[in-house]
mmCIF file of C-alpha atoms in Angstrom:
data_model
loop_
_atom_site.group_PDB
_atom_site.id
_atom_site.type_symbol
_atom_site.label_atom_id
_atom_site.label_comp_id
_atom_site.label_asym_id
_atom_site.label_seq_id
_atom_site.Cartn_x
_atom_site.Cartn_y
_atom_site.Cartn_z
ATOM 1 C CA MET J 1 18.168 21.697 -7.284
ATOM 2 C CA SER J 2 20.090 24.522 -5.716
ATOM 3 C CA ALA J 3 22.821 23.973 -3.085
ATOM 4 C CA LEU J 4 20.529 25.509 -0.423
ATOM 5 C CA LEU J 5 17.750 23.135 -1.150
ATOM 6 C CA ARG J 6 20.204 20.150 -0.885
ATOM 7 C CA LEU J 7 21.427 21.391 2.496
ATOM 8 C CA GLN J 8 17.794 21.616 3.532
ATOM 9 C CA GLU J 9 17.107 18.033 2.483
ATOM 10 C CA GLN J 10 20.086 16.802 4.427
ATOM 11 C CA GLY J 11 18.863 18.631 7.537
ATOM 12 C CA ILE J 12 21.792 20.998 7.761
ATOM 13 C CA LEU J 13 19.653 24.136 7.226
ATOM 14 C CA SER J 14 16.110 24.753 8.216
ATOM 15 C CA ALA J 15 13.428 25.860 5.874
ATOM 16 C CA GLU J 16 13.243 29.343 7.442
ATOM 17 C CA VAL J 17 16.940 29.925 7.019
ATOM 18 C CA VAL J 18 16.852 28.750 3.328
ATOM 19 C CA GLN J 19 13.953 31.072 2.666
ATOM 20 C CA ASP J 20 15.789 33.960 4.280
ATOM 21 C CA LEU J 21 18.927 33.335 2.316
ATOM 22 C CA GLU J 22 17.048 32.997 -1.004
ATOM 23 C CA SER J 23 15.217 36.277 -0.327
ATOM 24 C CA ARG J 24 18.603 38.083 0.070
ATOM 25 C CA THR J 25 20.062 36.683 -3.158
ATOM 26 C CA PHE J 26 18.829 37.815 -6.562
ATOM 27 C CA HIS J 27 19.733 35.608 -9.615
ATOM 28 C CA ALA J 28 19.175 37.141 -12.986
ATOM 29 C CA PRO J 29 17.594 34.905 -15.568
ATOM 30 C CA GLY J 30 20.007 32.970 -17.706
ATOM 31 C CA TRP J 31 19.209 34.845 -20.958
ATOM 32 C CA LEU J 32 19.672 38.152 -19.191
ATOM 33 C CA ALA J 33 22.960 37.241 -17.668
ATOM 34 C CA ALA J 34 24.241 36.072 -21.126
ATOM 35 C CA LEU J 35 23.141 39.338 -22.724
ATOM 36 C CA GLN J 36 24.815 41.364 -19.922
ATOM 37 C CA GLY J 37 28.004 39.432 -20.410
ATOM 38 C CA ILE J 38 27.941 40.008 -24.123
ATOM 39 C CA ALA J 39 27.214 43.664 -23.741
ATOM 40 C CA ALA J 40 30.109 44.008 -21.271
ATOM 41 C CA TRP J 41 32.645 42.382 -23.686
ATOM 42 C CA VAL J 42 31.426 44.736 -26.466
ATOM 43 C CA ALA J 43 31.561 47.815 -24.257
ATOM 44 C CA ALA J 44 35.018 47.121 -22.813
ATOM 45 C CA PRO J 45 36.966 47.152 -26.173
ATOM 46 C CA MET J 46 35.126 50.384 -27.155
ATOM 47 C CA ILE J 47 36.096 52.143 -23.916
ATOM 48 C CA ILE J 48 39.623 50.892 -24.153
ATOM 49 C CA ALA J 49 40.026 51.896 -27.784
ATOM 50 C CA SER J 50 38.576 55.382 -27.175
ATOM 51 C CA ALA J 51 41.146 55.924 -24.377
ATOM 52 C CA PHE J 52 44.024 55.124 -26.795
ATOM 53 C CA VAL J 53 43.387 58.450 -28.486
ATOM 54 C CA PHE J 54 45.121 60.067 -25.503
ATOM 55 C CA PHE J 55 48.103 57.722 -25.794
ATOM 56 C CA GLN J 56 49.040 58.005 -29.481
ATOM 57 C CA ASN J 57 52.648 58.639 -28.829
ATOM 58 C CA LYS J 58 53.039 55.047 -27.731
ATOM 59 C CA VAL J 59 55.315 55.961 -24.779
ATOM 60 C CA ALA J 60 55.909 53.024 -22.485
ATOM 61 C CA SER J 61 54.914 54.983 -19.401
ATOM 62 C CA SER J 62 51.644 55.997 -21.017
ATOM 63 C CA PHE J 63 50.727 52.362 -21.539
ATOM 64 C CA GLY J 64 51.656 51.603 -17.964
ATOM 65 C CA ILE J 65 49.566 54.441 -16.655
ATOM 66 C CA PHE J 66 46.563 53.419 -18.727
ATOM 67 C CA GLY J 67 46.951 49.784 -17.650
ATOM 68 C CA GLY J 68 47.048 50.831 -14.022
ATOM 69 C CA ILE J 69 43.869 52.837 -14.479
ATOM 70 C CA LEU J 70 42.136 49.904 -16.058
ATOM 71 C CA ILE J 71 43.251 47.555 -13.233
ATOM 72 C CA ALA J 72 42.048 50.091 -10.629
ATOM 73 C CA GLY J 73 38.690 50.305 -12.404
ATOM 74 C CA ALA J 74 38.443 46.497 -12.504
ATOM 75 C CA VAL J 75 39.076 46.289 -8.766
ATOM 76 C CA PHE J 76 36.505 49.028 -8.070
ATOM 77 C CA LEU J 77 33.897 47.230 -10.076
ATOM 78 C CA PHE J 78 34.543 43.834 -8.458
ATOM 79 C CA TYR J 79 34.154 45.427 -5.005
ATOM 80 C CA ARG J 80 31.197 47.744 -5.760
ATOM 81 C CA LYS J 81 29.005 45.885 -8.282
ATOM 82 C CA ASP J 82 27.413 42.554 -8.179
ATOM 83 C CA ASN J 83 25.721 41.937 -11.449
ATOM 84 C CA THR J 84 26.779 40.153 -14.632
ATOM 85 C CA PHE J 85 27.433 43.256 -16.786
ATOM 86 C CA PHE J 86 29.822 44.960 -14.313
ATOM 87 C CA LEU J 87 31.577 41.708 -13.387
ATOM 88 C CA GLN J 88 32.284 40.929 -16.984
ATOM 89 C CA LEU J 89 33.272 44.563 -17.593
ATOM 90 C CA ALA J 90 35.656 44.330 -14.733
ATOM 91 C CA LEU J 91 37.123 41.053 -16.138
ATOM 92 C CA ALA J 92 37.837 42.732 -19.497
ATOM 93 C CA PHE J 93 39.351 45.694 -17.810
ATOM 94 C CA SER J 94 41.505 43.532 -15.649
ATOM 95 C CA LEU J 95 42.841 41.451 -18.526
ATOM 96 C CA ALA J 96 43.409 44.485 -20.733
ATOM 97 C CA GLY J 97 45.221 46.324 -17.910
ATOM 98 C CA GLN J 98 47.534 43.407 -17.257
ATOM 99 C CA GLY J 99 48.400 43.299 -20.959
ATOM 100 C CA LEU J 100 49.115 46.969 -21.089
ATOM 101 C CA LEU J 101 51.341 46.839 -17.966
ATOM 102 C CA THR J 102 53.300 43.982 -19.365
ATOM 103 C CA SER J 103 53.617 45.692 -22.755
ATOM 104 C CA SER J 104 54.820 48.903 -21.116
ATOM 105 C CA TYR J 105 57.769 46.925 -19.704
ATOM 106 C CA SER J 106 58.574 45.089 -22.909
ATOM 107 C CA MET J 107 58.610 48.384 -24.924
ATOM 108 C CA SER J 108 61.406 49.725 -22.748
ATOM 109 C CA ASN J 109 63.286 46.456 -21.950
ATOM 110 C CA HIS J 110 64.245 44.047 -24.687
ATOM 111 C CA ASP J 111 64.438 40.877 -22.625
ATOM 112 C CA LEU J 112 62.135 38.300 -21.131
ATOM 113 C CA GLY J 113 61.545 40.288 -17.962
ATOM 114 C CA HIS J 114 58.081 41.236 -19.195
ATOM 115 C CA LEU J 115 57.090 37.547 -18.609
ATOM 116 C CA LEU J 116 57.950 37.780 -15.034
ATOM 117 C CA VAL J 117 56.169 41.151 -14.756
ATOM 118 C CA GLY J 118 53.133 39.621 -16.316
ATOM 119 C CA ALA J 119 53.255 36.605 -13.929
ATOM 120 C CA PHE J 120 53.618 38.959 -10.854
ATOM 121 C CA VAL J 121 50.752 41.236 -11.946
ATOM 122 C CA ALA J 122 48.402 38.288 -12.731
ATOM 123 C CA ALA J 123 49.210 36.652 -9.426
ATOM 124 C CA ALA J 124 48.547 39.936 -7.612
ATOM 125 C CA MET J 125 45.202 40.243 -9.286
ATOM 126 C CA THR J 126 44.055 37.074 -7.658
ATOM 127 C CA LEU J 127 44.156 38.789 -4.216
ATOM 128 C CA PRO J 128 41.378 41.363 -4.471
ATOM 129 C CA ARG J 129 37.733 40.384 -4.342
ATOM 130 C CA SER J 130 36.698 38.969 -7.761
ATOM 131 C CA THR J 131 34.972 36.087 -9.432
ATOM 132 C CA LEU J 132 36.137 32.502 -9.788
ATOM 133 C CA LEU J 133 36.553 32.957 -13.599
ATOM 134 C CA HIS J 134 38.711 36.037 -13.118
ATOM 135 C CA ARG J 135 41.017 34.339 -10.442
ATOM 136 C CA SER J 136 41.254 31.279 -12.619
ATOM 137 C CA LEU J 137 42.324 33.237 -15.715
ATOM 138 C CA CYS J 138 44.783 35.286 -13.694
ATOM 139 C CA SER J 139 46.273 32.074 -12.247
ATOM 140 C CA LEU J 140 46.486 30.664 -15.646
ATOM 141 C CA LEU J 141 48.284 33.747 -16.996
ATOM 142 C CA ALA J 142 50.744 33.629 -14.133
ATOM 143 C CA LEU J 143 51.479 29.972 -14.653
ATOM 144 C CA GLY J 144 51.590 30.477 -18.425
ATOM 145 C CA CYS J 145 54.051 33.377 -18.135
ATOM 146 C CA LEU J 146 56.305 31.380 -15.911
ATOM 147 C CA SER J 147 56.287 28.425 -18.260
ATOM 148 C CA ILE J 148 57.171 30.470 -21.248
ATOM 149 C CA TRP J 149 59.903 32.211 -19.348
ATOM 150 C CA VAL J 150 61.402 28.757 -18.550
ATOM 151 C CA PHE J 151 60.884 27.538 -22.064
ATOM 152 C CA TYR J 152 62.820 30.356 -23.796
ATOM 153 C CA PHE J 153 66.307 31.104 -22.879
ATOM 154 C CA SER J 154 69.109 33.287 -24.230
ATOM 155 C CA ASN J 155 71.775 32.118 -26.564
ATOM 156 C CA HIS J 156 74.229 35.144 -26.881
ATOM 157 C CA GLY J 157 71.299 37.539 -26.719
ATOM 158 C CA ASN J 158 69.092 35.656 -29.071
ATOM 159 C CA TYR J 159 66.022 34.008 -27.416
ATOM 160 C CA SER J 160 65.288 30.541 -28.832
ATOM 161 C CA TYR J 161 63.005 27.661 -28.103
ATOM 162 C CA LYS J 162 64.432 24.851 -30.142
ATOM 163 C CA LEU J 163 67.603 24.764 -28.033
ATOM 164 C CA PHE J 164 65.369 23.928 -25.020
ATOM 165 C CA ILE J 165 64.861 20.336 -26.218
ATOM 166 C CA GLY J 166 68.298 19.333 -24.928
ATOM 167 C CA THR J 167 67.508 20.716 -21.501
ATOM 168 C CA PRO J 168 64.739 19.196 -19.244
ATOM 169 C CA ARG J 169 63.470 22.430 -17.694
ATOM 170 C CA LEU J 170 59.966 22.507 -19.192
ATOM 171 C CA GLU J 171 59.482 18.784 -18.564
ATOM 172 C CA ILE J 172 60.389 19.161 -14.903
ATOM 173 C CA LEU J 173 57.954 22.031 -14.768
ATOM 174 C CA GLY J 174 55.241 19.897 -16.366
ATOM 175 C CA VAL J 175 55.804 17.195 -13.641
ATOM 176 C CA LEU J 176 55.624 19.839 -10.968
ATOM 177 C CA PHE J 177 52.370 21.208 -12.392
ATOM 178 C CA ALA J 178 50.799 17.714 -12.428
ATOM 179 C CA ALA J 179 51.936 17.145 -8.818
ATOM 180 C CA MET J 180 50.501 20.440 -7.794
ATOM 181 C CA SER J 181 47.241 19.811 -9.360
ATOM 182 C CA ALA J 182 47.010 16.394 -7.901
ATOM 183 C CA ALA J 183 47.899 17.706 -4.425
ATOM 184 C CA LEU J 184 45.294 20.446 -4.594
ATOM 185 C CA TRP J 185 42.484 18.025 -5.501
ATOM 186 C CA LEU J 186 43.589 15.346 -2.997
ATOM 187 C CA TRP J 187 43.548 18.009 -0.220
ATOM 188 C CA ARG J 188 40.364 19.744 -1.325
ATOM 189 C CA GLU J 189 38.421 18.887 1.760
ATOM 190 C CA LYS J 190 41.190 20.642 3.807
ATOM 191 C CA TRP J 191 41.274 23.961 1.914
ATOM 192 C CA ALA J 192 37.579 24.082 1.026
ATOM 193 C CA ALA J 193 36.757 25.726 4.321
ATOM 194 C CA HIS J 194 39.967 27.784 4.517
ATOM 195 C CA GLN J 195 39.809 31.594 4.148
ATOM 196 C CA GLN J 196 41.869 31.429 0.937
ATOM 197 C CA ALA J 197 39.731 28.648 -0.568
ATOM 198 C CA PRO J 198 38.626 30.760 -3.656
ATOM 199 C CA ARG J 199 42.309 31.181 -4.582
ATOM 200 C CA PHE J 200 43.186 27.644 -4.050
ATOM 201 C CA LYS J 201 40.294 26.645 -6.256
ATOM 202 C CA ALA J 202 41.323 29.075 -8.991
ATOM 203 C CA LEU J 203 44.893 27.659 -8.825
ATOM 204 C CA ALA J 204 43.534 24.110 -9.099
ATOM 205 C CA HIS J 205 41.534 25.026 -12.250
ATOM 206 C CA ALA J 206 44.514 26.850 -13.764
ATOM 207 C CA GLY J 207 46.816 23.988 -13.004
ATOM 208 C CA MET J 208 44.599 21.535 -14.798
ATOM 209 C CA LEU J 209 44.495 23.713 -17.876
ATOM 210 C CA MET J 210 48.258 24.175 -17.859
ATOM 211 C CA ASN J 211 48.640 20.281 -17.576
ATOM 212 C CA PHE J 212 46.646 19.781 -20.741
ATOM 213 C CA ALA J 213 48.476 22.588 -22.534
ATOM 214 C CA ILE J 214 51.909 20.974 -21.663
ATOM 215 C CA MET J 215 50.768 17.521 -22.486
ATOM 216 C CA GLY J 216 49.541 18.683 -25.902
ATOM 217 C CA PHE J 217 52.817 20.505 -26.498
ATOM 218 C CA PHE J 218 54.835 17.470 -25.791
ATOM 219 C CA CYS J 219 52.706 15.350 -28.178
ATOM 220 C CA VAL J 220 53.495 17.920 -30.918
ATOM 221 C CA ILE J 221 57.261 18.156 -30.280
ATOM 222 C CA GLN J 222 57.690 14.382 -29.886
ATOM 223 C CA SER J 223 56.438 13.893 -33.385
ATOM 224 C CA SER J 224 58.154 16.933 -35.102
ATOM 225 C CA LEU J 225 61.157 18.508 -33.368
ATOM 226 C CA VAL J 226 62.380 15.334 -31.800
ATOM 227 C CA LYS J 227 63.449 14.033 -35.255
ATOM 228 C CA GLU J 228 65.920 16.852 -35.613
ATOM 229 C CA TYR J 229 67.308 16.648 -32.091
ATOM 230 C CA ARG J 230 66.998 12.889 -31.316
ATOM 231 C CA GLY J 231 70.412 12.831 -29.782
ATOM 232 C CA GLN J 232 69.596 15.553 -27.062
ATOM 233 C CA VAL J 233 66.321 14.641 -25.698
ATOM 234 C CA PRO J 234 66.709 13.779 -21.994
ATOM 235 C CA GLY J 235 63.638 15.808 -21.063
ATOM 236 C CA LEU J 236 61.104 13.436 -22.501
ATOM 237 C CA LEU J 237 62.650 10.614 -20.445
ATOM 238 C CA ILE J 238 62.438 12.804 -17.305
ATOM 239 C CA TYR J 239 58.799 13.573 -18.125
ATOM 240 C CA SER J 240 58.031 9.957 -18.521
ATOM 241 C CA CYS J 241 59.794 8.940 -15.306
ATOM 242 C CA GLY J 242 58.045 11.876 -13.385
ATOM 243 C CA ALA J 243 54.584 10.849 -14.730
ATOM 244 C CA ALA J 244 55.150 7.239 -13.690
ATOM 245 C CA ILE J 245 56.276 8.237 -10.245
ATOM 246 C CA LEU J 246 53.342 10.546 -9.784
ATOM 247 C CA PHE J 247 50.927 7.788 -10.880
ATOM 248 C CA LEU J 248 52.402 5.165 -8.553
ATOM 249 C CA ALA J 249 52.508 7.527 -5.608
ATOM 250 C CA LEU J 250 48.777 8.361 -6.098
ATOM 251 C CA SER J 251 47.962 4.708 -6.486
ATOM 252 C CA PHE J 252 49.772 4.000 -3.255
ATOM 253 C CA TYR J 253 48.065 6.887 -1.405
ATOM 254 C CA LEU J 254 44.499 6.376 -2.691
ATOM 255 C CA SER J 255 44.668 2.580 -1.877
ATOM 256 C CA ARG J 256 45.947 3.048 1.729
ATOM 257 C CA LYS J 257 42.670 2.085 3.319
ATOM 258 C CA LEU J 258 42.171 -1.162 1.395
ATOM 259 C CA PRO J 259 43.072 -4.563 2.966
ATOM 260 C CA PRO J 260 46.319 -6.067 1.772
ATOM 261 C CA PRO J 261 44.604 -8.868 -0.312
ATOM 262 C CA GLN J 262 43.066 -6.025 -2.478
ATOM 263 C CA ARG J 263 45.786 -3.417 -2.206
ATOM 264 C CA VAL J 264 48.691 -5.519 -3.341
ATOM 265 C CA PRO J 265 47.066 -6.618 -6.636
ATOM 266 C CA LEU J 266 46.049 -2.997 -7.321
ATOM 267 C CA LEU J 267 49.615 -1.747 -6.823
ATOM 268 C CA ILE J 268 50.944 -4.499 -9.118
ATOM 269 C CA VAL J 269 48.491 -3.450 -11.806
ATOM 270 C CA ALA J 270 49.568 0.265 -11.276
ATOM 271 C CA VAL J 271 53.249 -0.755 -11.751
ATOM 272 C CA ALA J 272 52.444 -2.778 -14.776
ATOM 273 C CA LEU J 273 50.425 0.119 -16.384
ATOM 274 C CA ALA J 274 53.193 2.624 -15.525
ATOM 275 C CA PHE J 275 55.728 0.371 -17.348
ATOM 276 C CA ALA J 276 53.436 -0.322 -20.290
ATOM 277 C CA ALA J 277 52.599 3.455 -20.893
ATOM 278 C CA HIS J 278 56.184 4.732 -20.576
ATOM 279 C CA GLY J 279 56.061 5.753 -24.175
ATOM 280 C CA ALA J 280 52.973 7.775 -23.622
ATOM 281 C CA PRO J 281 53.522 9.664 -20.321
ATOM 282 C CA TRP J 282 50.556 11.925 -20.939
ATOM 283 C CA LEU J 283 48.355 8.803 -20.499
ATOM 284 C CA LEU J 284 49.713 8.449 -17.004
ATOM 285 C CA VAL J 285 49.279 12.149 -16.246
ATOM 286 C CA CYS J 286 45.651 12.054 -17.485
ATOM 287 C CA ALA J 287 45.088 8.903 -15.390
ATOM 288 C CA SER J 288 46.563 10.695 -12.241
ATOM 289 C CA LEU J 289 44.426 13.800 -12.819
ATOM 290 C CA SER J 290 41.272 11.787 -13.444
ATOM 291 C CA LEU J 291 41.956 9.822 -10.137
ATOM 292 C CA THR J 292 42.406 12.969 -8.145
ATOM 293 C CA ALA J 293 39.293 14.679 -9.695
ATOM 294 C CA PHE J 294 37.265 11.638 -8.946
ATOM 295 C CA TYR J 295 38.605 11.559 -5.398
ATOM 296 C CA ALA J 296 37.659 15.222 -4.999
ATOM 297 C CA CYS J 297 34.171 14.574 -6.458
ATOM 298 C CA HIS J 298 34.739 17.114 -9.312
ATOM 299 C CA ARG J 299 32.810 15.539 -12.181
ATOM 300 C CA ALA J 300 33.723 18.176 -14.814
ATOM 301 C CA TRP J 301 37.460 17.715 -14.456
ATOM 302 C CA PHE J 302 37.108 13.989 -14.173
ATOM 303 C CA ALA J 303 35.314 13.812 -17.493
ATOM 304 C CA LEU J 304 37.745 16.299 -19.167
ATOM 305 C CA SER J 305 40.672 14.252 -17.990
ATOM 306 C CA LEU J 306 39.195 11.189 -19.608
ATOM 307 C CA LEU J 307 38.410 13.106 -22.843
ATOM 308 C CA GLY J 308 41.975 14.503 -22.810
ATOM 309 C CA ALA J 309 43.396 11.017 -22.534
ATOM 310 C CA VAL J 310 41.339 9.931 -25.620
ATOM 311 C CA LEU J 311 42.500 12.927 -27.677
ATOM 312 C CA LEU J 312 46.110 12.590 -26.605
ATOM 313 C CA LEU J 313 46.040 8.823 -27.441
ATOM 314 C CA GLY J 314 44.686 9.728 -30.916
ATOM 315 C CA GLN J 315 47.579 12.119 -31.450
ATOM 316 C CA PHE J 316 50.017 9.503 -30.171
ATOM 317 C CA TYR J 317 48.685 6.857 -32.442
ATOM 318 C CA TYR J 318 49.072 9.003 -35.598
ATOM 319 C CA SER J 319 52.496 10.345 -34.645
ATOM 320 C CA LEU J 320 55.584 9.243 -36.540
ATOM 321 C CA GLU J 321 58.270 8.891 -33.960
ATOM 322 C CA LEU J 322 57.419 5.229 -33.271
ATOM 323 C CA THR J 323 56.549 2.443 -35.552
ATOM 324 C CA LEU J 324 52.982 1.268 -35.823
ATOM 325 C CA LEU J 325 53.807 -2.020 -34.251
ATOM 326 C CA ALA J 326 55.472 -0.382 -31.240
ATOM 327 C CA LYS J 327 52.426 1.946 -30.727
ATOM 328 C CA SER J 328 49.965 -0.845 -31.183
ATOM 329 C CA GLY J 329 51.866 -2.903 -28.561
ATOM 330 C CA VAL J 330 51.798 -0.048 -26.035
ATOM 331 C CA LEU J 331 48.092 0.526 -26.474
ATOM 332 C CA ALA J 332 47.214 -3.138 -26.507
ATOM 333 C CA LEU J 333 49.233 -3.859 -23.347
ATOM 334 C CA SER J 334 47.804 -0.856 -21.566
ATOM 335 C CA GLY J 335 44.258 -1.830 -22.604
ATOM 336 C CA ALA J 336 44.827 -5.376 -21.379
ATOM 337 C CA ILE J 337 46.014 -4.200 -17.982
ATOM 338 C CA LEU J 338 42.984 -1.837 -17.679
ATOM 339 C CA LEU J 339 40.672 -4.676 -18.614
ATOM 340 C CA ALA J 340 42.232 -6.959 -15.994
ATOM 341 C CA LEU J 341 41.796 -4.201 -13.524
ATOM 342 C CA ARG J 342 38.146 -3.892 -14.353
ATOM 343 C CA LEU J 343 37.512 -7.614 -13.979
ATOM 344 C CA MET J 344 39.283 -7.633 -10.690
ATOM 345 C CA LEU J 345 37.150 -4.762 -9.373
ATOM 346 C CA GLN J 346 33.974 -6.450 -10.570
ATOM 347 C CA HIS J 347 34.984 -9.700 -8.737
ATOM 348 C CA TRP J 348 35.625 -7.819 -5.549
ATOM 349 C CA HIS J 349 32.327 -5.969 -5.846
ATOM 350 C CA LYS J 350 30.401 -9.223 -6.240
ATOM 351 C CA GLU J 351 32.147 -10.663 -3.133
ATOM 352 C CA ALA J 352 31.231 -7.567 -1.156
ATOM 353 C CA THR J 353 27.581 -7.795 -2.121
#
């Protein structure tokens, strides 16, 4: 059932208004839209590759000019055309143009400034009229460039990533991304009717993807690089503390309308779970994201947050930085706390009914 029909059933729109709106909107069949999208992504590389004939000298300014032309073409298509083929073609042009602009800077400057340029260009491309997919990808590129810029840093002119393990910059950024995503979903009802709602929504989607990327990254480094730099890992502790604080803050906020006889036990369970899962902070981050997605009534991200928790727990169980007994204890204690929470909620539900 379409959104218009649901609004009609709820009495918000009349049948005449719904019929008028449907007559103004043309939706291509699914198979035709899919073929148009595929055709656009086949045509875009061919057009881009043919244009490279004019820029065989590989001068940085040439790449920048060509990237600007592609971005201008993408903006034109987003504003002028409203079918799947041209929208997908505009998406391909936009991503290629951003890549060329960033490459033109990196060809003439041997530093990490191209990451900041890429972040700025990607953020700027969320401003013109475009699709949710395009804005989400641009927001993701902007956040990704900023994260990589924070991750790498100079050591006498040589840019390295292993040295970062002794510094907590990326972990702090991971906590900030989790807090940003949680705040966006918690306040969804406030920005949903705002003029900038499409950009807030794209940022919320990009933030969720960045959280999963950072959590997966931490799972990898905790089982590999931490062995080599075990004496200089304050960042993982900061990430664990930040994840616990975020989870407890969300539990306190979401339970604010409950009566004290129910709220106090829930907060006690939240504190116990935060303590039990301190060795697996991504579990707390996934729990926080799933709570906020459920609160915002976004079923897709709620399901993906739960799936991410399962996958990250599997990675945690087969990692080598803790003994099997310690990992089993963490998982068993966390599971027992969640089981107690389930029984508590069932008891309250029976009393209410």
